[in-house]
CSV table of C-alpha atoms in Angstrom, one decimal:
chain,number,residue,atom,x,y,z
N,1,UNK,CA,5.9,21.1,4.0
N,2,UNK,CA,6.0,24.8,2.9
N,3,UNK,CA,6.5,28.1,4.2
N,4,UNK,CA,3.4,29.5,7.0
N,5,UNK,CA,0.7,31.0,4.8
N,6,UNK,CA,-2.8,31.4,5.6
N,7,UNK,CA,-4.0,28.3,4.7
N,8,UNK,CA,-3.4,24.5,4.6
N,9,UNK,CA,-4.4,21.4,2.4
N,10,UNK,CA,-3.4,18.1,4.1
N,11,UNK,CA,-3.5,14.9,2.5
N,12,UNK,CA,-4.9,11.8,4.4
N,13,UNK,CA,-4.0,8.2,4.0
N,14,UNK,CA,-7.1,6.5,5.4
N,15,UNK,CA,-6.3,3.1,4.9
N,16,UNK,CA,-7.9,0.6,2.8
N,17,UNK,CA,-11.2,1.4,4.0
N,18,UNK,CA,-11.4,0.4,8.0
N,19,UNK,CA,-11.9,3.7,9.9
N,20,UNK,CA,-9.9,2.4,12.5
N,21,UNK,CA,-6.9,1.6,10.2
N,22,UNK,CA,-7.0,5.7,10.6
N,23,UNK,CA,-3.3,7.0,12.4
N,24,UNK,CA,-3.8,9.4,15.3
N,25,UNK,CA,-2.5,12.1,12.8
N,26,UNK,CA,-4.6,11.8,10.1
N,27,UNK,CA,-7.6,11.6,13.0
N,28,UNK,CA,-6.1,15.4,13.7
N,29,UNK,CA,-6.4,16.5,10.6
N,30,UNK,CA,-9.8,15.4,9.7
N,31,UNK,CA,-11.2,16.8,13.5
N,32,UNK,CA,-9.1,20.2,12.6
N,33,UNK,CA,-10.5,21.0,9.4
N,34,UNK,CA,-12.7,23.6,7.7
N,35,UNK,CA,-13.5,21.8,5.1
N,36,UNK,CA,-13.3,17.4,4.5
N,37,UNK,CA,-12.7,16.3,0.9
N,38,UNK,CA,-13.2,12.4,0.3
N,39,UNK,CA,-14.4,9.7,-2.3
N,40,UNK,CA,-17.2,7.4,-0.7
N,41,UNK,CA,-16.6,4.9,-3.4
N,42,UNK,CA,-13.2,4.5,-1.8
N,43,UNK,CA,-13.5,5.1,2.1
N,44,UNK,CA,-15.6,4.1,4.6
N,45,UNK,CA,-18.1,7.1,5.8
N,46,UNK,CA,-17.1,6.2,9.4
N,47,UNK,CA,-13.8,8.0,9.1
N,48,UNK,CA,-15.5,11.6,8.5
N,49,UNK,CA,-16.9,11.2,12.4
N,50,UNK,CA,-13.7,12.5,13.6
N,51,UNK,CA,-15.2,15.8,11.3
N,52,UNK,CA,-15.8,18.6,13.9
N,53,UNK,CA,-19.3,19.7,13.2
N,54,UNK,CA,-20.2,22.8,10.9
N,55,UNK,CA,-17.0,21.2,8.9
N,56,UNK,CA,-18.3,21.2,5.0
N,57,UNK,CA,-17.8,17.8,3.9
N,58,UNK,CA,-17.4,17.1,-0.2
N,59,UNK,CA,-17.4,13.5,-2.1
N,60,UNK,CA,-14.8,14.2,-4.4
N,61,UNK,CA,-16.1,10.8,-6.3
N,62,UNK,CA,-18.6,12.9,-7.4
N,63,UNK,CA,-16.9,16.2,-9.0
N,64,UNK,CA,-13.8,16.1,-11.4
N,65,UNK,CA,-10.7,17.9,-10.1
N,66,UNK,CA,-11.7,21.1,-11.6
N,67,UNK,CA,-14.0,20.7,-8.2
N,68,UNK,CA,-11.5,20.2,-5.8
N,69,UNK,CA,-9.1,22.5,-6.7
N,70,UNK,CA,-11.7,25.2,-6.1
N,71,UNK,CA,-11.5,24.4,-2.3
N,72,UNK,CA,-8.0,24.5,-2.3
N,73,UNK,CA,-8.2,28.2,-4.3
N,74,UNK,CA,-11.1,28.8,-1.7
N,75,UNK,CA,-8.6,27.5,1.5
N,76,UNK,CA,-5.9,30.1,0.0
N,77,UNK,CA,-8.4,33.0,-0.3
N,78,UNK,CA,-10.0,32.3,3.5
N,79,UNK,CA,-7.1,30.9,5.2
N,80,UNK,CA,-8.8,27.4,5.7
N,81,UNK,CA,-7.7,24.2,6.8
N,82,UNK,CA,-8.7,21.6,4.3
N,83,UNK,CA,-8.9,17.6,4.9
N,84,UNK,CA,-8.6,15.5,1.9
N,85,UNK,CA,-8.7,12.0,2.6
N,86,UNK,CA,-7.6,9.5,0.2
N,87,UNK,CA,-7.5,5.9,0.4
N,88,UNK,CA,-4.4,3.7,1.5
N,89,UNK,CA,-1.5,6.1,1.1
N,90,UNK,CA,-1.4,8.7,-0.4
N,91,UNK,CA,2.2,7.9,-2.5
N,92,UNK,CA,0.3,5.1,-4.3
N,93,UNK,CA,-1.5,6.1,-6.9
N,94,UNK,CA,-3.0,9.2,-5.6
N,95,UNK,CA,-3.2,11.7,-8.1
N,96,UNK,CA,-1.3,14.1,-5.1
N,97,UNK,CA,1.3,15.7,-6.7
N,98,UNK,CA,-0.9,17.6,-9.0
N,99,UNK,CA,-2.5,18.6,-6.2
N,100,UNK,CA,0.8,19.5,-4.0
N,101,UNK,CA,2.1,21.6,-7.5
N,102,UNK,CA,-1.5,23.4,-7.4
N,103,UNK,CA,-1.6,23.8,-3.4
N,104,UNK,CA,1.7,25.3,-3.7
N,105,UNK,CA,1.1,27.8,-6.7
N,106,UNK,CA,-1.6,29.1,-4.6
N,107,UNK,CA,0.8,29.9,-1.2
N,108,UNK,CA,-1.0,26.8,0.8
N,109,UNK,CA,1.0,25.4,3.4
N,110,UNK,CA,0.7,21.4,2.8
N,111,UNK,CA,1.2,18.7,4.9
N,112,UNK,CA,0.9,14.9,3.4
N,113,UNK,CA,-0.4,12.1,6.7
N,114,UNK,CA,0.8,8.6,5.3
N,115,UNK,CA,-1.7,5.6,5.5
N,116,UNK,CA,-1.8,1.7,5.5
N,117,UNK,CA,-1.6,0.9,2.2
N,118,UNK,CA,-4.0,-2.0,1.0
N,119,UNK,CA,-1.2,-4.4,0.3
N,120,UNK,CA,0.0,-4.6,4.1
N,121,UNK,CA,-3.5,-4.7,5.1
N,122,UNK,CA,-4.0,-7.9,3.3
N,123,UNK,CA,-0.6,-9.4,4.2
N,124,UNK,CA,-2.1,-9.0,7.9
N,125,UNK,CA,-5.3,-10.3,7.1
N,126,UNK,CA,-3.9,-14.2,5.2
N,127,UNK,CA,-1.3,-13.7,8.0
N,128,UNK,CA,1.6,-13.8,5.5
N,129,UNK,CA,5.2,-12.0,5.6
N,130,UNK,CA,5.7,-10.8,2.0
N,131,UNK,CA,9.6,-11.1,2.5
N,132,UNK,CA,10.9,-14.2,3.9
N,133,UNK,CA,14.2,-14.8,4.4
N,134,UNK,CA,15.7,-16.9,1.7
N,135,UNK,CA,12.9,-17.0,0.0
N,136,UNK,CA,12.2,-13.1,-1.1
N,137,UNK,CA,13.5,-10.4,-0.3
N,138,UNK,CA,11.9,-7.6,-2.6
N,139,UNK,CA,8.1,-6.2,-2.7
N,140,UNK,CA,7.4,-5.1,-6.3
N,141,UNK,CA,3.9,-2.6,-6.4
N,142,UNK,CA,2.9,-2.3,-9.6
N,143,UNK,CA,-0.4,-2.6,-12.1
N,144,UNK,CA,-1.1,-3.7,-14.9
N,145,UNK,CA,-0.6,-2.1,-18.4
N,146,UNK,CA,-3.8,-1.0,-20.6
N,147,UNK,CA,-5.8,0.8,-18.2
N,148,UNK,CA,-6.8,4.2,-18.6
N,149,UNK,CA,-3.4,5.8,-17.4
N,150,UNK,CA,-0.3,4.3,-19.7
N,151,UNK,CA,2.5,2.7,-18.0
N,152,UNK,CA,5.9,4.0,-19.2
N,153,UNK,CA,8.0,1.4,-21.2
N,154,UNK,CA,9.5,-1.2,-19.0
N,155,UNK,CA,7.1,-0.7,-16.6
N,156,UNK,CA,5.1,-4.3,-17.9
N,157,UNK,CA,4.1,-6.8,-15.3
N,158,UNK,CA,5.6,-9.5,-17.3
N,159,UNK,CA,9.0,-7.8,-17.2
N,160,UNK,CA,8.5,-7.6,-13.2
N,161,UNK,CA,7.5,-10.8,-12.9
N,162,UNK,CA,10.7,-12.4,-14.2
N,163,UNK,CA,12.4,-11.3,-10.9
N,164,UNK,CA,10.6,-13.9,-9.2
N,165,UNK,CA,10.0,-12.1,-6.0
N,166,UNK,CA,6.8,-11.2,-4.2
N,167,UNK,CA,4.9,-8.8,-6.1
N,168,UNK,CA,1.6,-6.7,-5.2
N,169,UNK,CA,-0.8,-5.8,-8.2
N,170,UNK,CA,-3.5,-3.1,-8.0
N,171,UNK,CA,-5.9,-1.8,-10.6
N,172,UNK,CA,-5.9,-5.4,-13.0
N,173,UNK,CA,-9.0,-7.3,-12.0
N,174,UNK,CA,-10.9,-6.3,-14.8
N,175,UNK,CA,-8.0,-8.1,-16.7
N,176,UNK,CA,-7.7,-11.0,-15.3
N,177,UNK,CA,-6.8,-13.1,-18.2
N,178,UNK,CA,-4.3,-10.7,-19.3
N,179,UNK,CA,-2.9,-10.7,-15.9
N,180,UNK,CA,-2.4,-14.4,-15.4
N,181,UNK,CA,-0.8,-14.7,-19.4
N,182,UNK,CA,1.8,-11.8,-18.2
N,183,UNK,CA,2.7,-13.4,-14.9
N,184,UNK,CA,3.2,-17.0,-16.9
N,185,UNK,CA,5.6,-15.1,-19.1
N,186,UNK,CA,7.4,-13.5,-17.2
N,187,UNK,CA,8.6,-16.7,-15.1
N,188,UNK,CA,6.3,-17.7,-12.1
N,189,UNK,CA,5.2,-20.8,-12.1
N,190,UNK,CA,1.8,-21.9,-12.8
N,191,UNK,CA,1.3,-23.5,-9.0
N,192,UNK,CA,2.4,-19.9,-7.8
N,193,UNK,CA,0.3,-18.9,-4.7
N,194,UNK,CA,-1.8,-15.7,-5.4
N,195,UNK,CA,-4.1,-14.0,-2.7
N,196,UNK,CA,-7.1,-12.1,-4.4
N,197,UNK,CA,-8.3,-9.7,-2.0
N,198,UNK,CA,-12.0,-7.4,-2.6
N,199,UNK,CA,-12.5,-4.3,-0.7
N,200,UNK,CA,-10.0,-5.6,2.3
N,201,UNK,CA,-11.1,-4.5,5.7
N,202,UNK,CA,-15.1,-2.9,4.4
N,203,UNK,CA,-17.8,-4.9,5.4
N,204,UNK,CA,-17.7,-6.3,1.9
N,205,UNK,CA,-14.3,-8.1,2.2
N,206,UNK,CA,-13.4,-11.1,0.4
N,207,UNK,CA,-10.1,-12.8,0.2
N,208,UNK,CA,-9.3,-15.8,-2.0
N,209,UNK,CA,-6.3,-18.2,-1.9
N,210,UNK,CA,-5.5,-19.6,-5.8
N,211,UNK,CA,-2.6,-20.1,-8.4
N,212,UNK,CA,-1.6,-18.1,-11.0
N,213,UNK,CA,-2.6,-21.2,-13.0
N,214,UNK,CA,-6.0,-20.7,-11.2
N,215,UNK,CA,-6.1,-16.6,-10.8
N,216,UNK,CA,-8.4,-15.8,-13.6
N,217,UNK,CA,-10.6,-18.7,-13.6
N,218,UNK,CA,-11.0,-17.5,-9.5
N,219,UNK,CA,-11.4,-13.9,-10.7
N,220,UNK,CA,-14.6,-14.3,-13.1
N,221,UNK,CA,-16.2,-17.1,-10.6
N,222,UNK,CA,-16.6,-14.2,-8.4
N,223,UNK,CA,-17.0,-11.6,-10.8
N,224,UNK,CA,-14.8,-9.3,-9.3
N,225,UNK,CA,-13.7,-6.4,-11.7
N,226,UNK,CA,-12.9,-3.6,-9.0
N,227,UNK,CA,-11.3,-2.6,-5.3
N,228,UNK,CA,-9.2,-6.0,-5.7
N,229,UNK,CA,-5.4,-6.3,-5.4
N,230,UNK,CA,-3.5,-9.4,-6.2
N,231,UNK,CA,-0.6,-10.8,-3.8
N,232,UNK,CA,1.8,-13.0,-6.1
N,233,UNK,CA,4.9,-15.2,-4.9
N,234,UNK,CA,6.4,-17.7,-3.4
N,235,UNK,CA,6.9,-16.1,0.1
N,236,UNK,CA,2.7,-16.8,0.4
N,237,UNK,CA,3.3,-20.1,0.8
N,238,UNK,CA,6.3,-20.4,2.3
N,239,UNK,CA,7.2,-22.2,5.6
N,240,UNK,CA,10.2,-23.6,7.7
N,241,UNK,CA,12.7,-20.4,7.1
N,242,UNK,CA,14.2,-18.3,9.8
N,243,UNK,CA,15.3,-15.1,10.2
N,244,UNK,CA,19.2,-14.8,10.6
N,245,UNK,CA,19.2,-11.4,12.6
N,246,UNK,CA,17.4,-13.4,15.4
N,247,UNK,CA,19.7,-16.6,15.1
N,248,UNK,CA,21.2,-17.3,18.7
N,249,UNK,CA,24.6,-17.5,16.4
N,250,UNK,CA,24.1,-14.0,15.0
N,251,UNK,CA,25.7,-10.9,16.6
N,252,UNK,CA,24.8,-7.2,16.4
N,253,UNK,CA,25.6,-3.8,17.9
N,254,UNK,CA,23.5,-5.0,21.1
N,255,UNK,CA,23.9,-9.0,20.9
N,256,UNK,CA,27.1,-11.3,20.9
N,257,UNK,CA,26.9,-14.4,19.2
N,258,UNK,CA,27.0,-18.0,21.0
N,259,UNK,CA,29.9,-19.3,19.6
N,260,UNK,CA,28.7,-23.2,19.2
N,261,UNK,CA,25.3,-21.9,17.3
N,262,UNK,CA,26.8,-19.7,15.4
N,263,UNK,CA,29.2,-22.5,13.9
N,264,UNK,CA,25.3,-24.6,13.5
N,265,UNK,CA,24.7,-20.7,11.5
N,266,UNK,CA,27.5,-21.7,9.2
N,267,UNK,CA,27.0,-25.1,8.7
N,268,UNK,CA,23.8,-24.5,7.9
N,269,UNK,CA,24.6,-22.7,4.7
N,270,UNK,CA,23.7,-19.0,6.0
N,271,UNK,CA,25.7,-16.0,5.6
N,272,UNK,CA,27.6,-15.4,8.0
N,273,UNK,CA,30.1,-12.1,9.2
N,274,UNK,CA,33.3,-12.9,10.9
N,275,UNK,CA,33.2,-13.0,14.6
N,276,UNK,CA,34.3,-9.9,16.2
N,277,UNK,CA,38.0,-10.1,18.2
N,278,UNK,CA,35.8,-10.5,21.8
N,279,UNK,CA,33.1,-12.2,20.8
């Protein structure tokens, strides 16, 4: 956050769409503004109740920039509080920091309210943990290459995909062969479980369980081009694992160890620490 000035742009992670996926915060923010920038093709219209009223209210979805960063010169000039809501979080493909870098050549104090990105949202919704122990460990977020913003070298899905681990893709639907083709390449196997979720959380929502040997044959029966995001790895489908931390044979800070299950720990392949000299 910057220095006190006059006035203040915050950015608001709404969620994937469900107003009530809102945080208490980013409620605040929208109820304490002047002015309420966000893009109805991306949020629900039920978050801008918590708009106080006399609040000027923009769809950014239908102006460029050029549009938005007049409020913001407007907020400086005025000393207005500005709302602008983007979807998920904000730190995911958000177009903020140009924002921030303008916000802040204009003296505007700025404040950034994080937000459920879609790929937890949909985690919750299959009922899935995205890292299971032994099985993944990582999350990659990523999209796929070709779109209308370049991906820097090494950034390819295919490359990515040769870790093995669970990976979220966002912004590929409308390439679904060319997604599948990169995944295959880069190592996962074709019986791979993928969810394909549409607009999680809207009214609209529609999740699908398939392969990657499957994934763009599922894509096109559905027609789904848009608002989709792609869970890929093994972790979807895995069962029968257990976390160490909450082994009876494991020991922490708060927790000793019970000395006969943590010798079943050991035996059972897991890493294991050395027992402390009391426990």
């Amino acid at each position: 956050m910057t220095g006190t000035t006059s006035g203040k742009v915050t950015f608001v992670g709404a969620g994937p769409g469900a107003a009530d996926l809102l945080t208490f915060r980013a409620a605040r923010a929208i109820a304490e503004a002047d002015v309420v920038v966000w893009a109805a093709s991306l949020v629900q219209e039920e978050v801008l109740a918590h708009a106080r009223e006399g609040a000027r209210v923009l769809d950014s979805s239908l102006v460029p920039m050029e549009d938005v960063l007049a409020v913001y010169e407007q907020a400086a000039r005025d000393g207005l509080r500005v709302a602008r809501i983007h979807s998920g979080d904000p730190s995911l493909w958000g177009a903020v920091q140009e924002q921030l870098e303008r916000c802040r050549a204009l003296g505007l104090e700025t404040e950034i309210v994080p937000g459920v990105s879609s790929f937890s949202a949909v985690a919750a919704i299959v009922q899935r943990e995205l890292t299971v122990p032994e099985v993944a460990q990582s999350v990659i977020l990523t999209r796929l290459g070709g779109g209308k913003t370049p991906m820097p070298p090494g950034e390819e899905v295919r490359e990515f995909a040769r870790h093995g681990t669970t990976m979220a893709v966002f912004l590929s639907a409308a390439r679904s062969g060319q997604l599948a083709a990169e995944l295959l390449a880069g190592g996962y196997a074709e019986e791979t479980p993928v969810v394909v979720a549409h607009q999680a959380t809207w009214p609209e929502e529609l999740v699908l369980h398939c392969t990657v040997g499957t994934l763009e044959a599922t894509v096109k029966a559905h027609r789904l081009w848009k608002h989709t995001l792609f869970l890929v790895g093994p972790a979807l489908g895995a069962e029968g694992t257990r976390s160490h931390l909450y082994h009876p044979g494991h020991f922490h800070t708060f927790r000793k160890a019970d000395r006969r299950a943590r010798r079943t720990l050991r035996t059972d392949g897991a890493s294991a620490a050395p027992l402390p000299a009391d426990g």
